[in-house]
Amino acid sequence: MLDGLLSFFSFIGSRTISAVWRLGFAARFFGMLILLSGSSFRRINLTLREIYFSGVMSLIIILVSGLFVGMVLGLQGYDTLARYGSEEALGVLVALSLVRELGPVVAGLLFASRAGSAITAEIGLMKATEQLDAMDMMAVNPIARVVAPRFWGGVISMPLLAALFSAMGVLGGYLVGVVMIGTDSGSFWGQMQASVDFQRDILNGVIKSMVFGIAVSWVAVFEGYDSDATAEGVSRATTRTVVTSSLAILGLDFILTSLMFRG
Amino acid sequence: MLKSASNQVVFAGIRKILNTPSNVSSLVDLRDLRFGYGATDVLHGVTLNVPRGKVVAIMGGSGCGKTTLMRLIGGQLKPKSGLLKVCGESVPELDRTGLYALRRRMSMLFQFGALFTDMSVFDNVAFPMREHTELPEVIIRDLVLMKLHAVGLRGSAQLMPSELSGGMARRVALARAIALDPELMLFDEPFAGLDPISLGVIGQLIRKLNDALGASSIVVTHDVQESLKIVDYIYFLSEGKVVAEGTPDEIRASRDPWVHQFVWGETDGPVPFQVPANPYEEALLGAQGA
């Protein structure tokens, strides 16, 4: 009985120590990543290439998802607003939902699944096939040459993708609310223009997407760099990237929303 | 395959661009080197020496510490104690900047090439030049083609690593390893998984490129017959210690039971066929589950 209890506490203790150690390593890794980011901007082609892979290659999923989310918002919003005779506020509802919340959050989740997992798998496979070691032996720091450009590529892509997601969502809401259901087009755009505040709504949404971009990219490059150098290790790291960054996005969203919109 | 006259052209210059001295007679000097992973000791006092211009093989069975030794020389691991000097510099005492300065004077060929899979053969070979020199692209192009010509793969410059056979990938990695005309080349199992022709080609390239560059090479391998053809000196490692050493002729003539078993591939000898266990009879007839 006592032995069982001791081994239980020992298990909890070792897990806690290991989690804290890994968190510390992730923080040191982040510090090193920032310190070694100079070459990502001096040799901008390296970062542009990663913006292409993380950003441009994610465009299809972001645009299509944004359109459908906006269309659903149009349908649901109209149904609810019609009960109170406020159909003309549909544009406001669609736009605020998207720029404040759904744009950054859903685009962040999609970005984590599409680009974050790809970044982790690529870095993890480079590690497993000794490409990072080879680079290190050539006196080229892999954090500066491989990790930093991917990190900044993700950080820059994420707000742009969130903005495109929101724009497509508004278009989707317009197609359903105005073109299909027949809400007044002038009210849709006019009320949206009057009610959406640039600083309070749009800028805060952009800040959120930037924070999510940093979080997802950090998790993705760290998990790849820290993965076990085996096929199973890379697979686990990829899964961890999607799970950790999704939870980070949702948790950070609550914190940021409470700071930005508490009244 | 490789003509010495053209070697002077192929390998002239980059070392001067990198401004690296090359006046140390003994390139690698290890004395009583000890290393372990955690509580498990892997090397128990290794002493060996690699003179300039020579090809030295480190041989031994799997898990004897060969690759660990290579990683120590390359500065990827730090020893527990002992002396470890490469090009006259004490590797464990170097900071990252010093280590990178030293690594520009050496190169390492990994077991399976470790080519960058998102770059073509040409870009793989050009990579160290682009990273460490300010050479114009037109000069880099010529140098890369010379390096690829030296390993017989100039015609494959535009292929991607996924389009290469194992032997070709190893040769491209060799071309990349000599891109900056290193003083020291480290080869980790260069013959593993190759067909006999590729194996012979890689062996000859190691020897000829070493001589053309005036470099020194350390070949970690357990391919005895191929190594005896190309190396100048051999160290045998067993259980983290040097157990025998000598020139290829001395090794062939050796009566040391350990060397004899390893060179002639005998299944039983000082290295037993059976892993240590309790007596066979006891296991079969004794308590169940023994």
mmCIF file of N, CA and C in Angstrom, chain A residues 26-42 143-144 147-148 151-152 155 214 218 221:
data_model
loop_
_atom_site.group_PDB
_atom_site.id
_atom_site.type_symbol
_atom_site.label_atom_id
_atom_site.label_comp_id
_atom_site.label_asym_id
_atom_site.label_seq_id
_atom_site.Cartn_x
_atom_site.Cartn_y
_atom_site.Cartn_z
ATOM 1 N N ALA A 26 12.298 24.757 -23.897
ATOM 2 C CA ALA A 26 11.556 25.465 -24.956
ATOM 3 C C ALA A 26 11.795 26.974 -24.844
ATOM 4 N N ALA A 27 11.868 27.486 -23.616
ATOM 5 C CA ALA A 27 12.092 28.925 -23.417
ATOM 6 C C ALA A 27 13.506 29.302 -23.860
ATOM 7 N N ARG A 28 14.490 28.476 -23.499
ATOM 8 C CA ARG A 28 15.869 28.742 -23.923
ATOM 9 C C ARG A 28 15.994 28.647 -25.440
ATOM 10 N N PHE A 29 15.296 27.687 -25.996
ATOM 11 C CA PHE A 29 15.290 27.504 -27.450
ATOM 12 C C PHE A 29 14.712 28.751 -28.132
ATOM 13 N N PHE A 30 13.643 29.291 -27.538
ATOM 14 C CA PHE A 30 13.007 30.487 -28.096
ATOM 15 C C PHE A 30 13.982 31.673 -28.045
ATOM 16 N N GLY A 31 14.679 31.792 -26.914
ATOM 17 C CA GLY A 31 15.664 32.870 -26.766
ATOM 18 C C GLY A 31 16.752 32.766 -27.823
ATOM 19 N N MET A 32 17.243 31.537 -28.016
ATOM 20 C CA MET A 32 18.299 31.323 -28.998
ATOM 21 C C MET A 32 17.797 31.615 -30.415
ATOM 22 N N LEU A 33 16.552 31.206 -30.644
ATOM 23 C CA LEU A 33 15.917 31.424 -31.945
ATOM 24 C C LEU A 33 15.848 32.914 -32.272
ATOM 25 N N ILE A 34 15.478 33.715 -31.283
ATOM 26 C CA ILE A 34 15.387 35.165 -31.501
ATOM 27 C C ILE A 34 16.786 35.741 -31.730
ATOM 28 N N LEU A 35 17.750 35.287 -30.909
ATOM 29 C CA LEU A 35 19.121 35.792 -31.053
ATOM 30 C C LEU A 35 19.723 35.480 -32.421
ATOM 31 N N LEU A 36 19.342 34.322 -32.958
ATOM 32 C CA LEU A 36 19.938 33.881 -34.223
ATOM 33 C C LEU A 36 19.053 34.199 -35.427
ATOM 34 N N SER A 37 18.109 35.136 -35.244
ATOM 35 C CA SER A 37 17.155 35.424 -36.328
ATOM 36 C C SER A 37 17.694 36.411 -37.355
ATOM 37 N N GLY A 38 18.863 36.976 -37.075
ATOM 38 C CA GLY A 38 19.399 38.003 -37.977
ATOM 39 C C GLY A 38 19.476 37.540 -39.421
ATOM 40 N N SER A 39 19.966 36.297 -39.616
ATOM 41 C CA SER A 39 20.166 35.840 -40.994
ATOM 42 C C SER A 39 18.835 35.656 -41.736
ATOM 43 N N SER A 40 17.745 35.447 -40.973
ATOM 44 C CA SER A 40 16.434 35.286 -41.625
ATOM 45 C C SER A 40 16.033 36.565 -42.346
ATOM 46 N N PHE A 41 16.547 37.695 -41.863
ATOM 47 C CA PHE A 41 16.182 38.972 -42.490
ATOM 48 C C PHE A 41 17.292 39.475 -43.419
ATOM 49 N N ARG A 42 18.552 39.152 -43.050
ATOM 50 C CA ARG A 42 19.641 39.533 -43.956
ATOM 51 C C ARG A 42 19.521 38.757 -45.266
ATOM 52 N N ILE A 143 19.867 26.234 -36.215
ATOM 53 C CA ILE A 143 18.777 27.095 -35.693
ATOM 54 C C ILE A 143 18.686 28.363 -36.543
ATOM 55 N N ALA A 144 19.839 28.911 -36.918
ATOM 56 C CA ALA A 144 19.822 30.124 -37.747
ATOM 57 C C ALA A 144 19.402 29.813 -39.178
ATOM 58 N N VAL A 147 15.740 26.655 -38.675
ATOM 59 C CA VAL A 147 14.625 26.896 -37.756
ATOM 60 C C VAL A 147 14.095 28.333 -37.854
ATOM 61 N N ALA A 148 14.999 29.309 -37.769
ATOM 62 C CA ALA A 148 14.555 30.707 -37.719
ATOM 63 C C ALA A 148 13.739 31.125 -38.956
ATOM 64 N N PHE A 151 10.307 29.759 -38.570
ATOM 65 C CA PHE A 151 9.574 30.447 -37.500
ATOM 66 C C PHE A 151 9.024 31.779 -38.023
ATOM 67 N N TRP A 152 9.897 32.573 -38.619
ATOM 68 C CA TRP A 152 9.448 33.895 -39.086
ATOM 69 C C TRP A 152 8.490 33.789 -40.262
ATOM 70 N N VAL A 155 5.259 33.281 -38.550
ATOM 71 C CA VAL A 155 4.808 34.481 -37.817
ATOM 72 C C VAL A 155 4.252 35.524 -38.801
ATOM 73 N N ILE A 214 2.897 33.509 -33.506
ATOM 74 C CA ILE A 214 4.128 33.264 -32.737
ATOM 75 C C ILE A 214 4.015 31.935 -31.985
ATOM 76 N N TRP A 218 6.318 28.771 -32.884
ATOM 77 C CA TRP A 218 7.252 28.365 -31.832
ATOM 78 C C TRP A 218 7.071 26.883 -31.503
ATOM 79 N N VAL A 221 8.301 24.620 -34.564
ATOM 80 C CA VAL A 221 9.753 24.459 -34.759
ATOM 81 C C VAL A 221 10.384 23.748 -33.560
#
